[in-house]
Tab-separated table of C-alpha atoms in Angstrom:
chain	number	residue	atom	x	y	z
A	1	UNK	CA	0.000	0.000	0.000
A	2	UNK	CA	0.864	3.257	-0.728
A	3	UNK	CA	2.565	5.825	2.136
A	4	UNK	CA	-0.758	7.995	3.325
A	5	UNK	CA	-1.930	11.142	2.221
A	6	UNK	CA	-4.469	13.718	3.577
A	7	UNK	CA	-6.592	12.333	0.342
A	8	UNK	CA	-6.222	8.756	1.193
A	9	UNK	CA	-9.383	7.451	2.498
A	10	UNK	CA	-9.962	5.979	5.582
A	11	UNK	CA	-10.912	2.431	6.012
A	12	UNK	CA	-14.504	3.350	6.437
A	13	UNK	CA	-16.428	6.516	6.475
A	14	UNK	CA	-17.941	8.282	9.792
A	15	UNK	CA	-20.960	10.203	9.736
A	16	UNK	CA	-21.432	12.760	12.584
A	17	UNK	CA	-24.594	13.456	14.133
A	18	UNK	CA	-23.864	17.271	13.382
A	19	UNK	CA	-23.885	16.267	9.454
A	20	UNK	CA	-20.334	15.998	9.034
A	21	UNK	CA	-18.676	12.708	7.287
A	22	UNK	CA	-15.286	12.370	8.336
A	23	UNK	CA	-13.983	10.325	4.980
A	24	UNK	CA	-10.195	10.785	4.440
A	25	UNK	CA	-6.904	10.974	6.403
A	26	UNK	CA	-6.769	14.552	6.076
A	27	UNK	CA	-10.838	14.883	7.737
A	28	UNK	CA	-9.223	12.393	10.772
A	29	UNK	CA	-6.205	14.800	11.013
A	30	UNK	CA	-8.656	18.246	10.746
A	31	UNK	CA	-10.771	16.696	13.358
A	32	UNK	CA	-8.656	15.642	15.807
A	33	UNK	CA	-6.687	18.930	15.545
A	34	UNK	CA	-9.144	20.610	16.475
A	35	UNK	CA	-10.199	18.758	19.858
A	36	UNK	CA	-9.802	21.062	23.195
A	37	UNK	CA	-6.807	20.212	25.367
A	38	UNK	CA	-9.270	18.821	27.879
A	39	UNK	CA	-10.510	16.475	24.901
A	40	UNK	CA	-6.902	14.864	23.998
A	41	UNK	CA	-6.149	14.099	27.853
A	42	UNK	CA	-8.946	11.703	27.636
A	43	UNK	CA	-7.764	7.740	27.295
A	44	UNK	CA	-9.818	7.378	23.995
A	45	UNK	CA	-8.750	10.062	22.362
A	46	UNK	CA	-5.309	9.686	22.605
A	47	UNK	CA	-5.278	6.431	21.201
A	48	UNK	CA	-7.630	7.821	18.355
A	49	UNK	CA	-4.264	10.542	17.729
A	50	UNK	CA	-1.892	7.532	18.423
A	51	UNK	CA	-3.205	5.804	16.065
A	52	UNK	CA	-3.788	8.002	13.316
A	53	UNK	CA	0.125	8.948	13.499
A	54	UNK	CA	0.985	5.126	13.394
A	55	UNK	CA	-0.981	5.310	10.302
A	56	UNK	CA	0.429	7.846	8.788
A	57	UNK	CA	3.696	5.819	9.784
A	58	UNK	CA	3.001	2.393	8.583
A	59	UNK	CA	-0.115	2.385	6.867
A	60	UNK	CA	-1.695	-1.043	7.364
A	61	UNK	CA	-2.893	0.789	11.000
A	62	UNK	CA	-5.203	2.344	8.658
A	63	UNK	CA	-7.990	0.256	9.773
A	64	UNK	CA	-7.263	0.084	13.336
A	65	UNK	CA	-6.341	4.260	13.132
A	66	UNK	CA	-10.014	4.275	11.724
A	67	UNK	CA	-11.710	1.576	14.627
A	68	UNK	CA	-10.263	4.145	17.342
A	69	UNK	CA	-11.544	6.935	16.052
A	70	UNK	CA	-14.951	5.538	15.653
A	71	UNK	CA	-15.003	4.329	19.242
A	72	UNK	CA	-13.599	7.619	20.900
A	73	UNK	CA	-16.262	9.582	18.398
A	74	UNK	CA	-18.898	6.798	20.235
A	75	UNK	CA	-17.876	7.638	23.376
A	76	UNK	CA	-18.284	11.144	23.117
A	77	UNK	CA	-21.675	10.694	21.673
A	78	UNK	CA	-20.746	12.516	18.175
A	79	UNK	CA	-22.164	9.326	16.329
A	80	UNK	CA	-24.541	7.011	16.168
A	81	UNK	CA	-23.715	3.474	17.764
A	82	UNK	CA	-24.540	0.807	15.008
């Protein structure tokens, strides 16, 4: 697989609650840039970060990078829980 770039899409695509769809690398990255400092001292987000850099690292994380992102966004209640 290629190295990742903020184009490359993520293993599967989130849909926020707000409307949002968070569908590529680069929407992961946005996202969790944006989170508060009180949001990336929580456990599940910083494995969501952690992961997303291993990702960007070695990309066969992707799908794992994508799994903790989904769970930390399910935690915080910004998506539905399928």
């Amino acid at each position: 697989m290629l190295d990742l770039e903020k184009k490359s899409p993520l293993a599967f695509s989130l849909a926020l609650k707000d409307g949002r769809t968070i569908e590529t690398v680069g929407d992961a990255a946005d996202f969790l840039s944006n989170l508060t400092e009180a949001q990336r001292e929580r456990a599940h987000w910083k494995a969501a970060i952690l992961m997303l850099n291993n990702a960007m690292k070695e990309s066969r994380y992707l799908t794992t990078a994508t799994i903790n992102l989904r769970s930390a966004l399910v935690y915080d209640r910004l998506i539905e829980q399928h």
